[in-house]
CSV table of C-alpha atoms and ligand atoms in Angstrom, one decimal:
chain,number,residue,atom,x,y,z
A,14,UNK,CA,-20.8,2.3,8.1
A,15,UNK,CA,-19.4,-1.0,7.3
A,16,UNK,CA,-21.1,-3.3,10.2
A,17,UNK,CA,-19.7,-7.3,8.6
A,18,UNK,CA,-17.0,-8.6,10.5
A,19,UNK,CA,-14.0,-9.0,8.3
A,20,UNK,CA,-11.7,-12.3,8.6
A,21,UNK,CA,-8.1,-11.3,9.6
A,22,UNK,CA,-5.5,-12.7,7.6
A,23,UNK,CA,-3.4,-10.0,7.2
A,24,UNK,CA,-0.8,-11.2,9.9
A,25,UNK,CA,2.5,-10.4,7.8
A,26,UNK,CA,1.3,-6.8,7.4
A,27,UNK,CA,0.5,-6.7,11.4
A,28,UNK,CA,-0.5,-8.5,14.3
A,29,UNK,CA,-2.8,-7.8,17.1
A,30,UNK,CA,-1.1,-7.5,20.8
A,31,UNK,CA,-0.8,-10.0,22.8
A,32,UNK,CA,-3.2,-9.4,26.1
A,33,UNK,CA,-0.1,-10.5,28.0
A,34,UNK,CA,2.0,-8.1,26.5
A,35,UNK,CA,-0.6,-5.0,27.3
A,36,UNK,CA,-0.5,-6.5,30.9
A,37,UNK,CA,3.4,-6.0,31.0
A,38,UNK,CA,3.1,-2.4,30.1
A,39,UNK,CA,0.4,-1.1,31.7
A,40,UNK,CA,2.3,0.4,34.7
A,41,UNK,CA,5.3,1.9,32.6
A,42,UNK,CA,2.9,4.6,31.1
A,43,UNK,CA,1.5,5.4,35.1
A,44,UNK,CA,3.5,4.5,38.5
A,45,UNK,CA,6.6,3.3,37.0
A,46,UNK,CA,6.3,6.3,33.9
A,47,UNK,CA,10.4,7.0,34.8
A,48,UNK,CA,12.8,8.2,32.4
A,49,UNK,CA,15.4,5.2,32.3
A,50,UNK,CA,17.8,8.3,31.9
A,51,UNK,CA,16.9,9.5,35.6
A,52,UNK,CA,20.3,7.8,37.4
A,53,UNK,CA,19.3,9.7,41.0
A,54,UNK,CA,16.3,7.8,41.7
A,55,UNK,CA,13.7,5.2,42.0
A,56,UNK,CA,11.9,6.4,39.4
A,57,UNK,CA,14.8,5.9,36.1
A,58,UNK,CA,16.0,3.0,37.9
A,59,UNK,CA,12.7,1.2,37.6
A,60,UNK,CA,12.5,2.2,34.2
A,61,UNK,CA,16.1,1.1,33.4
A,62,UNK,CA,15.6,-2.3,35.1
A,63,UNK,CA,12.5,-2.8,32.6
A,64,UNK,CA,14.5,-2.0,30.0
A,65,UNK,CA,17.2,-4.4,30.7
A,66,UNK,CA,14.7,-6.9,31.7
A,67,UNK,CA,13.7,-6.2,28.3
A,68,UNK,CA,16.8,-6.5,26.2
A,69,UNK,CA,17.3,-10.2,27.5
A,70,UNK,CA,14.4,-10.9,26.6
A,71,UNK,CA,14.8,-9.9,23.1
A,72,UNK,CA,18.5,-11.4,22.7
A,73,UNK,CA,17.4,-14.8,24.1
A,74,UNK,CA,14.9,-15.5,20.7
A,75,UNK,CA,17.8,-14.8,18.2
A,76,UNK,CA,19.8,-16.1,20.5
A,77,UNK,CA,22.7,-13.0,21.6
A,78,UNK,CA,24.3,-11.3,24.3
A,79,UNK,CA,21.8,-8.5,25.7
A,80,UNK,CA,24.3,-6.0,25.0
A,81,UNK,CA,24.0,-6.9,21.2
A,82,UNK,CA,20.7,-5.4,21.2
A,83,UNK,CA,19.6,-1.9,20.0
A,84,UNK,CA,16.0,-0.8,20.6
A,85,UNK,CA,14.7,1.0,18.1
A,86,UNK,CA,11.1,2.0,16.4
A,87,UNK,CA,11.0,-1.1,14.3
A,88,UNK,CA,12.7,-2.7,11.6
A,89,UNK,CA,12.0,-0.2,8.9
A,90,UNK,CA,14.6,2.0,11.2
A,91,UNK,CA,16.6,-1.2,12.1
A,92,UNK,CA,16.9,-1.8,8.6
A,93,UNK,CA,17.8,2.2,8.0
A,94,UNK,CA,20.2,1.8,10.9
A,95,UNK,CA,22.3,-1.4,9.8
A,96,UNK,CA,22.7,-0.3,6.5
A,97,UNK,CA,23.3,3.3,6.3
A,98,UNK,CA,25.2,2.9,9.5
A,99,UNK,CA,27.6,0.0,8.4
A,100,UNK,CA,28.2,1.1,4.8
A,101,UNK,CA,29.5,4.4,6.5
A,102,UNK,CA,31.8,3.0,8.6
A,103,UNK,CA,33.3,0.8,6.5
A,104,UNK,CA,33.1,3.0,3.3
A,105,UNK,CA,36.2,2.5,1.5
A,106,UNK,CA,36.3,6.0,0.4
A,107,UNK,CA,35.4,9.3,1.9
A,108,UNK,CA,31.8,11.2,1.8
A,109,UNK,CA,31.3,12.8,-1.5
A,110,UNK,CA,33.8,10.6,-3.6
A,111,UNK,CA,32.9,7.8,-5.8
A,112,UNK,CA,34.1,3.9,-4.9
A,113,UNK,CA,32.8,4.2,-1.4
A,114,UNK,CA,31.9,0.4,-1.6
A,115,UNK,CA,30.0,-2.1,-3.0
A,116,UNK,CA,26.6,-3.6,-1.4
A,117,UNK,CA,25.0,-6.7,-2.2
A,118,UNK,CA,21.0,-7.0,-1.6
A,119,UNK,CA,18.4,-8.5,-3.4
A,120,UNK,CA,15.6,-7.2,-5.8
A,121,UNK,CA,12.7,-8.6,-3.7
A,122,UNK,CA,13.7,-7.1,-0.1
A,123,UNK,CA,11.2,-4.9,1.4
A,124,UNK,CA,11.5,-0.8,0.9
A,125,UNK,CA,12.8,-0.6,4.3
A,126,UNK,CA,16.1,-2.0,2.9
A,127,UNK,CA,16.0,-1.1,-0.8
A,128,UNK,CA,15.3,1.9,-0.6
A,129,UNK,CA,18.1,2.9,2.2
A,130,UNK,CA,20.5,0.7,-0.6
A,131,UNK,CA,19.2,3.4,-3.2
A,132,UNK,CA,20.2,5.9,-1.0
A,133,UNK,CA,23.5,4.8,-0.6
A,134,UNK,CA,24.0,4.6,-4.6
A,135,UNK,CA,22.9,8.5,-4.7
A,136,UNK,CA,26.1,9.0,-2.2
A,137,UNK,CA,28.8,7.1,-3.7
A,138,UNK,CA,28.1,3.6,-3.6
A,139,UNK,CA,27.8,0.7,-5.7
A,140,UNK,CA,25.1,-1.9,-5.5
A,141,UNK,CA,23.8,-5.1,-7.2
A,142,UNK,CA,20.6,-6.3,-6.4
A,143,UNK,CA,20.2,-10.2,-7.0
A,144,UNK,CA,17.0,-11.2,-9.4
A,145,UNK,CA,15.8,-14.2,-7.6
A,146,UNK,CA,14.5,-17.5,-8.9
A,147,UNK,CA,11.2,-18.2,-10.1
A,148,UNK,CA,11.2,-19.9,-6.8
A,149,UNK,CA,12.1,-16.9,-4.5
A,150,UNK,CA,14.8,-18.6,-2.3
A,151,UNK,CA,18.3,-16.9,-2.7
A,152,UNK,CA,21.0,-19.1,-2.2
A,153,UNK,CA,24.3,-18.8,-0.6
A,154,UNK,CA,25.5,-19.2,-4.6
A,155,UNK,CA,23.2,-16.5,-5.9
A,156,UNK,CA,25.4,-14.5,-3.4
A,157,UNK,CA,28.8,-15.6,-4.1
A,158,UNK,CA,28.7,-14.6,-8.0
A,159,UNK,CA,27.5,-11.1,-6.9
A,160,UNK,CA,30.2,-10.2,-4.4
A,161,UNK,CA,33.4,-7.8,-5.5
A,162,UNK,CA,36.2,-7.1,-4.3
A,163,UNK,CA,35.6,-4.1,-2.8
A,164,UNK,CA,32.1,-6.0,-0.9
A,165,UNK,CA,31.4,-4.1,2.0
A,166,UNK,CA,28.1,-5.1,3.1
A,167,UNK,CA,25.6,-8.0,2.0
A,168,UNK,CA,21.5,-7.5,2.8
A,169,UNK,CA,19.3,-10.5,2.4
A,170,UNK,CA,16.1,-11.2,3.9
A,171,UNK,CA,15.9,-14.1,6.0
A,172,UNK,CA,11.8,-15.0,4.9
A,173,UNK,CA,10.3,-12.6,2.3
A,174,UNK,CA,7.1,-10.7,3.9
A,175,UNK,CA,5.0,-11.4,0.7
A,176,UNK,CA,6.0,-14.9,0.0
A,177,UNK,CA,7.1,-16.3,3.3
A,178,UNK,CA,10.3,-17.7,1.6
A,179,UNK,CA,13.3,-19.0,3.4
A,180,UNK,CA,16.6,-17.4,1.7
A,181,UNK,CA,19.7,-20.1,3.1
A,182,UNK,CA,20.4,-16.7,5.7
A,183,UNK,CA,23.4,-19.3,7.6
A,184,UNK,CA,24.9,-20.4,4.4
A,185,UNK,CA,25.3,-17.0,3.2
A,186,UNK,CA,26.5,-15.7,7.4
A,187,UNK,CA,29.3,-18.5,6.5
A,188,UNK,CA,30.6,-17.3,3.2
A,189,UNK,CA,30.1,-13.5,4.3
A,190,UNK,CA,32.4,-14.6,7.2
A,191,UNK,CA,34.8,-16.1,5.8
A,192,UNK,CA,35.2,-13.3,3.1
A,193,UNK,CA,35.0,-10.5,5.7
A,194,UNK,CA,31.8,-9.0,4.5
A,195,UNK,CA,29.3,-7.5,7.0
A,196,UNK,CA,26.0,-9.4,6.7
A,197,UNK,CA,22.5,-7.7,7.3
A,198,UNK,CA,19.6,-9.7,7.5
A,199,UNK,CA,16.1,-8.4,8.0
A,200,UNK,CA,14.0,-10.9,9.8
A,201,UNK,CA,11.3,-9.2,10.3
A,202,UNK,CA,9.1,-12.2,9.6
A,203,UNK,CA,11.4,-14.9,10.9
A,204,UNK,CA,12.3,-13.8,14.3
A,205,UNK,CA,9.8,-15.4,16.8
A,206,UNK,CA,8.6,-17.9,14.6
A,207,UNK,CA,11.6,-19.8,13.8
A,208,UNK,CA,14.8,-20.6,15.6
A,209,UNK,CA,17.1,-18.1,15.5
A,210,UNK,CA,21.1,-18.3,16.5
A,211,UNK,CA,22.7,-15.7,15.3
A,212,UNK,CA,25.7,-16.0,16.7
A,213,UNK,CA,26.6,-19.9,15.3
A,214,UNK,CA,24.7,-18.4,11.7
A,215,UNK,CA,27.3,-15.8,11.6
A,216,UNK,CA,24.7,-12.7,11.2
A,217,UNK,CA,26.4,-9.4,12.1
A,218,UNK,CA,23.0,-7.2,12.5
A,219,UNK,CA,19.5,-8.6,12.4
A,220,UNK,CA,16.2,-6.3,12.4
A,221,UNK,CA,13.1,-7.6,14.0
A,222,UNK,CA,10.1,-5.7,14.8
A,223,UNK,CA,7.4,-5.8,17.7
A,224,UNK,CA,3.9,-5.3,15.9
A,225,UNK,CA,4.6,-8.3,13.4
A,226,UNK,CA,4.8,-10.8,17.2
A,227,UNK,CA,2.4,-9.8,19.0
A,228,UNK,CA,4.2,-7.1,20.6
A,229,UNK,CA,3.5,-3.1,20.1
A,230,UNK,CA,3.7,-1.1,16.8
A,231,UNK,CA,6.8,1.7,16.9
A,232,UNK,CA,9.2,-0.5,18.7
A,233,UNK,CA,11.8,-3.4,17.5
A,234,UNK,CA,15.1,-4.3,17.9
A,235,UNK,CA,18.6,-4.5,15.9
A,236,UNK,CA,21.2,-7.1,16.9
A,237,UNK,CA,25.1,-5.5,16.4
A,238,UNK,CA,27.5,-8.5,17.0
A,239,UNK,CA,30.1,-7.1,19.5
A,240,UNK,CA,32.8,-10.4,19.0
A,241,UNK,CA,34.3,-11.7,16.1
A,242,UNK,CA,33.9,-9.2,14.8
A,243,UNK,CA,32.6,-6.8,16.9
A,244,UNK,CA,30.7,-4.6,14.1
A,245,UNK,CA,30.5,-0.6,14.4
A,246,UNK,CA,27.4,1.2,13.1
A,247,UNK,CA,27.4,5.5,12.3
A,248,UNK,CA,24.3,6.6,14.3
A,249,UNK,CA,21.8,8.0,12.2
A,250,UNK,CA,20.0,10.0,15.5
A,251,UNK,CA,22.3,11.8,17.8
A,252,UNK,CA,21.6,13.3,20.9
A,253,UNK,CA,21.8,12.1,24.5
A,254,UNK,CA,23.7,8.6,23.6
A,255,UNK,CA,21.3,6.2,24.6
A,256,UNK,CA,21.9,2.9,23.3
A,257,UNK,CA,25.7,2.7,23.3
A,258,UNK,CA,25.0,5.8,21.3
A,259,UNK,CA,23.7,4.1,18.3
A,260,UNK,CA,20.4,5.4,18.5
A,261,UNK,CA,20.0,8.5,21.1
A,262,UNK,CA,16.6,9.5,22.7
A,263,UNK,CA,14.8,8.7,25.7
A,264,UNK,CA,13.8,5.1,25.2
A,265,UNK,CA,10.5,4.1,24.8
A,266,UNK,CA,10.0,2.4,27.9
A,267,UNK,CA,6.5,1.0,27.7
A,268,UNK,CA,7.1,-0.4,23.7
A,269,UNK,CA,10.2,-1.7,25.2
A,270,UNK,CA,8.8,-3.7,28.3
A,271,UNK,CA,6.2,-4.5,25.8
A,272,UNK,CA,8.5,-5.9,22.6
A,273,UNK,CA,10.7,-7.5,25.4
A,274,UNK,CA,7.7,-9.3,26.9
A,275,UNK,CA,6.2,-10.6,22.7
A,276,UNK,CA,9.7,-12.0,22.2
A,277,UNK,CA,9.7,-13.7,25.4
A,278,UNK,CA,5.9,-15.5,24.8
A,279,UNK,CA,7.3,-15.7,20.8
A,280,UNK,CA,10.4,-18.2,22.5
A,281,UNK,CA,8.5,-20.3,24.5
A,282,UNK,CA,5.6,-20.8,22.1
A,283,UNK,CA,7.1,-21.0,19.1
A,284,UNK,CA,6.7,-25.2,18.3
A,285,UNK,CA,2.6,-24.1,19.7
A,286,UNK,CA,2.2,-21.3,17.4
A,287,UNK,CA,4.2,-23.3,14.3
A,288,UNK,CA,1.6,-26.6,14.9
A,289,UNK,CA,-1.0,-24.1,14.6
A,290,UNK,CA,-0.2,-22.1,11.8
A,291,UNK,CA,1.2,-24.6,9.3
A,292,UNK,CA,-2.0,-26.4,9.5
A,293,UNK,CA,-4.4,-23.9,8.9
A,294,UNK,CA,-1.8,-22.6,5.9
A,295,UNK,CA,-1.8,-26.2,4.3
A,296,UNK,CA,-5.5,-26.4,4.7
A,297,UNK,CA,-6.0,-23.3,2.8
A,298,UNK,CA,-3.8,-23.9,-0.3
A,299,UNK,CA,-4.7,-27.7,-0.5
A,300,UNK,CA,-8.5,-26.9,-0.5
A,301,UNK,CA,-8.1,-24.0,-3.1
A,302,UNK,CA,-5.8,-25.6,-5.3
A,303,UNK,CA,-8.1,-28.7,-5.5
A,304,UNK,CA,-11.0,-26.6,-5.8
A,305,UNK,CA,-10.2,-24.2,-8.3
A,306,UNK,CA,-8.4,-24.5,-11.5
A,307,UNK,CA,-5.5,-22.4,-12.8
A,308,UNK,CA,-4.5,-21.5,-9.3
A,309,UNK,CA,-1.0,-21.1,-7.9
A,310,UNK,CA,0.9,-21.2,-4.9
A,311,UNK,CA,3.6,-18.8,-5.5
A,312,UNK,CA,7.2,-19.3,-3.9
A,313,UNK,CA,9.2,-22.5,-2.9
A,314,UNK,CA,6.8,-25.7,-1.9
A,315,UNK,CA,8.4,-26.3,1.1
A,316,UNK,CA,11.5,-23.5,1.8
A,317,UNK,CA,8.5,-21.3,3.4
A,318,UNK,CA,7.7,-20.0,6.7
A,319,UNK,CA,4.4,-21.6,8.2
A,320,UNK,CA,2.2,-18.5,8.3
A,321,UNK,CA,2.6,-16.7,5.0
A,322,UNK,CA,0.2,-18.2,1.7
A,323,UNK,CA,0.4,-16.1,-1.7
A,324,UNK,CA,-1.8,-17.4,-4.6
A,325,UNK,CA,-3.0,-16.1,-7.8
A,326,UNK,CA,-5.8,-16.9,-9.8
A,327,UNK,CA,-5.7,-16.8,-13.4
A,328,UNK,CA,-8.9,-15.1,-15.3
A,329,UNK,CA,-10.0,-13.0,-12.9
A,330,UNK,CA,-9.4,-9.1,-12.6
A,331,UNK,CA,-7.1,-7.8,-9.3
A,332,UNK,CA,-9.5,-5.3,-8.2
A,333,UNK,CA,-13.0,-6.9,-8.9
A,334,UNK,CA,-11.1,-9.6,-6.6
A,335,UNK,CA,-10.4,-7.6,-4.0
A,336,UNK,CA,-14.2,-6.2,-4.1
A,337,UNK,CA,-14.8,-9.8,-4.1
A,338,UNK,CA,-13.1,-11.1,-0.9
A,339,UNK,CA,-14.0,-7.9,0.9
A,340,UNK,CA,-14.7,-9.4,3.8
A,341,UNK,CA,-11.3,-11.1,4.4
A,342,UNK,CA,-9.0,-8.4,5.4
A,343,UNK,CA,-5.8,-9.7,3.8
A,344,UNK,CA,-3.4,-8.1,1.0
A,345,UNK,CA,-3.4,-7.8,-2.7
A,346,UNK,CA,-0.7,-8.5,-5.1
A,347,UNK,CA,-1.0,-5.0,-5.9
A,348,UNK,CA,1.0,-1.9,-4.3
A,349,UNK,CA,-0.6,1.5,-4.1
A,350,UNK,CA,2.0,4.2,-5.6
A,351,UNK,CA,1.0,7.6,-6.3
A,352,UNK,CA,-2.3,6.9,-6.9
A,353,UNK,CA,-2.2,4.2,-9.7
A,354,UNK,CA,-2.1,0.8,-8.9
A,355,UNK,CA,1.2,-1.3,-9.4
A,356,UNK,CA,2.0,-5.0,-9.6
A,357,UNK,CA,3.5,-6.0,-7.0
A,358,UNK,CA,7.4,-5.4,-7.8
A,359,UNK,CA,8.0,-8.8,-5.4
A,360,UNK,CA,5.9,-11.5,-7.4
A,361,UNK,CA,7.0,-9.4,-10.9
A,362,UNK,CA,10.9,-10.0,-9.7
A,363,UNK,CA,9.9,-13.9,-9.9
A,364,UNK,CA,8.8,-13.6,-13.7
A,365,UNK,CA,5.0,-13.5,-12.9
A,366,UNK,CA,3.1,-11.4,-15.0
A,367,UNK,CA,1.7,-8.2,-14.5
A,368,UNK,CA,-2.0,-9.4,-15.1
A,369,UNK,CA,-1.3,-12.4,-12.4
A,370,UNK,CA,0.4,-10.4,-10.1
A,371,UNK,CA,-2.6,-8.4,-9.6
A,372,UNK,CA,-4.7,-11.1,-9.2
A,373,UNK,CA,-2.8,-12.9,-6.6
A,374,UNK,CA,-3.7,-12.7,-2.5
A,375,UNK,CA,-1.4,-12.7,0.4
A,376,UNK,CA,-3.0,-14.5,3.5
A,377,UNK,CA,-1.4,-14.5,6.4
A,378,UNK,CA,-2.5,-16.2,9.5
A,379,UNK,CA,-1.8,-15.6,13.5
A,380,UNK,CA,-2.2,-16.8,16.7
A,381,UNK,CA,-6.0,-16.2,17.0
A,382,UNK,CA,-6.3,-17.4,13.2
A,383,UNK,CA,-9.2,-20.3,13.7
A,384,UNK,CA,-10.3,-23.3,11.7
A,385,UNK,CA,-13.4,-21.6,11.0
A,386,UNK,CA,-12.0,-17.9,10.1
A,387,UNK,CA,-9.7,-20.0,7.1
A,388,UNK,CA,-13.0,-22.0,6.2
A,389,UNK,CA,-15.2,-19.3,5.9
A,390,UNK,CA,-12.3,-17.5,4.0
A,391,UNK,CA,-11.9,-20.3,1.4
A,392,UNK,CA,-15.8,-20.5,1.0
A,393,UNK,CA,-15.1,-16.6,-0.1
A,394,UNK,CA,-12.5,-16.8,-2.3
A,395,UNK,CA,-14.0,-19.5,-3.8
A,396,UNK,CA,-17.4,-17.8,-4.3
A,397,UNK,CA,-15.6,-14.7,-5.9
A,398,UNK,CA,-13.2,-16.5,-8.3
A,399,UNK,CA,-15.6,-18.5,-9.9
A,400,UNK,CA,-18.0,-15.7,-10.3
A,401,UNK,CA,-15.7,-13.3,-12.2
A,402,UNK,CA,-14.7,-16.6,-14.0
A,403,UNK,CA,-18.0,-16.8,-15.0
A,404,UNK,CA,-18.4,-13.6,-16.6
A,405,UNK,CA,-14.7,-14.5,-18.2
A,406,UNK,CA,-14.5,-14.9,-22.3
A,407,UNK,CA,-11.3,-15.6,-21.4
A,408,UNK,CA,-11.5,-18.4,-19.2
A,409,UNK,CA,-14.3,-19.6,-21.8
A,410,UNK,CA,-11.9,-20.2,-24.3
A,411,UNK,CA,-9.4,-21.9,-21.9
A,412,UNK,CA,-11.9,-24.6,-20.9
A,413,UNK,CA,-12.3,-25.1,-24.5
A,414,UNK,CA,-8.5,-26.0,-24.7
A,415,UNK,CA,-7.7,-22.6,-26.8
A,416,UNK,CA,-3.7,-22.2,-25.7
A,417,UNK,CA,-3.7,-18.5,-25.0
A,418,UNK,CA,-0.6,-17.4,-25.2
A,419,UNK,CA,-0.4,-18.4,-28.6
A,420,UNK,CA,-3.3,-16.2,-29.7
A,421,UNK,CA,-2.3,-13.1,-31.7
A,422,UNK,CA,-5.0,-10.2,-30.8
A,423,UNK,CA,-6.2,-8.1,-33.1
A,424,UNK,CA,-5.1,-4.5,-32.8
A,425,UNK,CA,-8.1,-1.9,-33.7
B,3,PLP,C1,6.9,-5.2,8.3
B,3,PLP,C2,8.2,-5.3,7.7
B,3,PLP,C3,9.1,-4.3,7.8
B,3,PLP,C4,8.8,-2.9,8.4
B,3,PLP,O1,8.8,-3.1,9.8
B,3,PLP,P1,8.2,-1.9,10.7
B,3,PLP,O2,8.5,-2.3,12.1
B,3,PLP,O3,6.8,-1.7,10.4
B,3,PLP,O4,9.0,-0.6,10.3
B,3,PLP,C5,10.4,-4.5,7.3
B,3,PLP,N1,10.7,-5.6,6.7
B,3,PLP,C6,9.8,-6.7,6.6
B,3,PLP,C7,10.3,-8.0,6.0
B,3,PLP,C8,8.6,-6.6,7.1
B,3,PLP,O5,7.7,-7.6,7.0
C-alpha cells in the first residue's frame, strides 16, 4: 500500500467537489428523491423546481436563456450530442448517400469530439481537421480557408484541455454567423473560469461539464441557441422526451442540483479563483524554466487559460519521469492506447517530437491548489530531471556544445 500523500495537480483531468455543492445535493438522493417526471405531486414537483433552479444556474455562467440548456452526463455526451445531432439535421443529403456535408474541426480537439467527427466520415460526411500552429491557438483565419461550400457545422475548442490554449472562439462565432454555419464549441475547460457570453460570441451549442468545476462527475450541460437561429439537434437517446426531447431519461436530479449549484459558486468566484490560479501557474513555470535548462513551456505565452502548465524536458526519458515525479499526481505527455504507450497526438499536432512529447508534464492546478503543494512539486520535478540528466550521455554532449541534431548515428 502506497501510504505518501500525492500532490494534486491533475485539475484539467478532474476536480474534487465543492463541499458546498455536496451540501446542495444531499436531500435530492433522501426526502426530496422525486422523479421531476411525477406531475401529480409534491414529490416531482420538488424535483422539477431543483431542476429548474438548476438550469438558471447553469445558463447564467455562459450567459443564456435557461431554456437553452440541455442536461446531460457531461461533455463527452454534449460533445456526442451537438455534433452527431446537428450534422443530421442539417445533412445536405440523405442517410446512406455520400455529400451529406462538410465539417470543420481541428486536429488537437479532445476524442469526445474527434472521434464523433470520425464517425460522421464512416456515414457520409466530409471533414477537415485544422493542423494548428506551433503555438496551438486556432484563429478565426485558420477557419476561414477550411470552410466549403457545402460547410455544415464547424467544431473548435474554446481552451485545449492539455495546453490550456485560447482558440479566438468569438471571432470564429462571427464568421460562422455570418456564413450560416452552425458553430460547436467544447468548453469544457473554459466555462467557469472565464467569461462566457454566448449569445453576443455567436456560439450555437456549447458543452461544459460538472466534475472539471467543482461540481459532480456524470453530469454537464449543452447550450442549443433557440433565436437567431434557433438551432435543431437529432436526439441521440429517445424515450420519455425529457429535455425538449433532446436527450430523454429521467433526469439526474441530484448531479443536476449539484452541476447547477458548481456553475453558480464558478460565476461568482471566478476573478477569486483566476487571482489564485494564475499565480501559482506563473510561479511554477518561471521557477522551472529558470532552474532547469532545455525546458519548455509548450503553447501560446500568454493566449492560455490561468490553470493549465504543459512543459517538457529535454534529455530525460517519459516514463523514468513519471517514476520520478510519483508523488505529484498530474499527467504525462503520453496517452495509454492498447497497451503501448503513445505520444501524445495533442503536443505531436504542434510539431513536437515524439521523444519530447513523452517527456513533457501537464499540471494543472485548482481551487485547493496551495503555495506549498506547487513548491514542493517544483522541488520534485526538479530533483527527478536533473537526476535522469545525470545519468544522460546525451545531455553530456549537449553541455559540451555538441549540436545534436546534426549528429549522424551509427546504424549497427
Ligand atoms: C474532460 C473533457 C471532456 C470530457 O468530459 P466528460 O464530462 O468527462 O465526458 C471533453 N472535452 C474536454 C476539453 C475535456 O477537458
Amino acid at each position: 500500500m502506497q501510504l505518501t500523500q500525492q500532490i494534486y495537480l491533475d485539475n484539467a483531468a478532474t476536480t474534487p467537489c465543492d463541499p458546498r455543492v455536496v451540501e446542495a445535493m444531499l436531500p435530492y438522493f433522501t426526502e426530496k428523491f422525486g422523479n421531476a417526471g411525477s406531475r401529480n405531486h409534491r414529490f416531482g414537483w420538488d424535483a422539477e423546481d431543483a431542476i429548474e433552479l438548476a438550469r438558471e444556474q447553469a445558463a447564467k455562467v455562459i450567459g443564456a436563456n435557461a431554456k437553452e440548456v440541455i442536461f446531460t452526463s457531461g461533455s463527452t455526451e454534449s460533445n456526442n450530442l451537438a455534433i452527431k445531432g446537428a450534422a443530421e439535421m442539417y445533412a445536405r443529403a440523405p442517410k446512406g448517400q455520400s455529400g451529406r456535408g462538410h465539417i470543420v474541426t481541428v486536429a488537437h480537439e479532445h476524442k469526445a469530439v474527434l472521434d464523433p467527427v470520425r464517425r460522421l466520415m464512416r456515414e457520409g460526411f466530409e471533414a477537415t481537421f485544422i493542423t494548428p500552429p506551433a503555438d496551438g491557438v486556432i484563429t478565426v483565419d485558420h477557419v476561414r480557408e477550411a470552410l466549403r461550400p457545402d460547410t455544415i457545422l464547424v467544431s473548435v475548442m474554446w481552451a485545449n484541455n492539455e495546453l490550456g490554449t485560447i482558440n479566438e472562439v468569438p471571432q470564429i462565432g462571427r464568421l460562422c454567423h455570418d456564413r450560416e454555419i452552425i458553430l460547436h464549441t467544447d468548453a469544457t475547460q473554459w466555462v467557469g473560469k472565464m467569461p462566457t457570453a454566448v449569445e453576443t460570441d455567436c456560439i450555437d451549442l456549447l458543452s461544459w461539464s460538472g466534475h472539471k468545476i467543482y461540481g459532480p462527475k456524470g453530469v454537464g450541460g449543452l447550450y442549443v441557441r433557440r433565436r437567431k437561429p434557433r438551432v435543431r439537434l437529432e436526439s441521440l437517446v429517445d424515450g420519455g422526451g425529457q429535455e425538449r426531447g433532446m436527450r430523454s431519461g429521467t433526469q439526474n436530479v441530484t448531479g443536476i442540483v449539484g452541476f447547477g449549484k458548481a456553475c453558480e459558486i464558478a460565476l461568482a468566484e471566478m476573478d477569486k479563483d483566476r487571482a489564485h490560479l494564475q499565480p501559482l501557474r506563473d510561479r511554477l513555470e518561471r521557477e522551472l524554466t529558470s532552474r532547469l535548462e532545455v525546458c519548455q513551456v509548450n503553447g501560446h505565452p500568454t493566449k492560455r487559460l490561468p490553470h493549465i502548465s504543459n512543459i517538457s524536458f529535454a534529455f530525460v526519458e517519459g516514463e523514468s519521469l513519471m517514476m520520478g515525479v510519483r508523488d505529484i499526481a498530474c499527467s504525462s505527455g503520453s496517452a495509454c492506447t492498447s497497451a503501448s504507450l503513445e505520444p501524445s497526438y495533442v503536443l505531436k499536432s504542434l510539431g513536437i517530437g515524439d521523444d519530447l512529447a513523452h517527456s513533457s508534464l501537464r499540471l494543472s492546478f485548482g481551487r485547493w491548489t496551495t503555495a506549498k503543494d506547487v513548491d514542493a512539486a517544483i522541488g520534485l520535478i526538479e530533483r527527478a530531471v536533473n537526476h535522469l540528466r545525470s545519468m544522460s550521455p546525451l545531455f553530456d554532449l549537449h553541455k559540451e556544445g555538441v549540436d545534436l541534431s546534426k549528429i549522424v548515428w551509427q546504424s549497427h
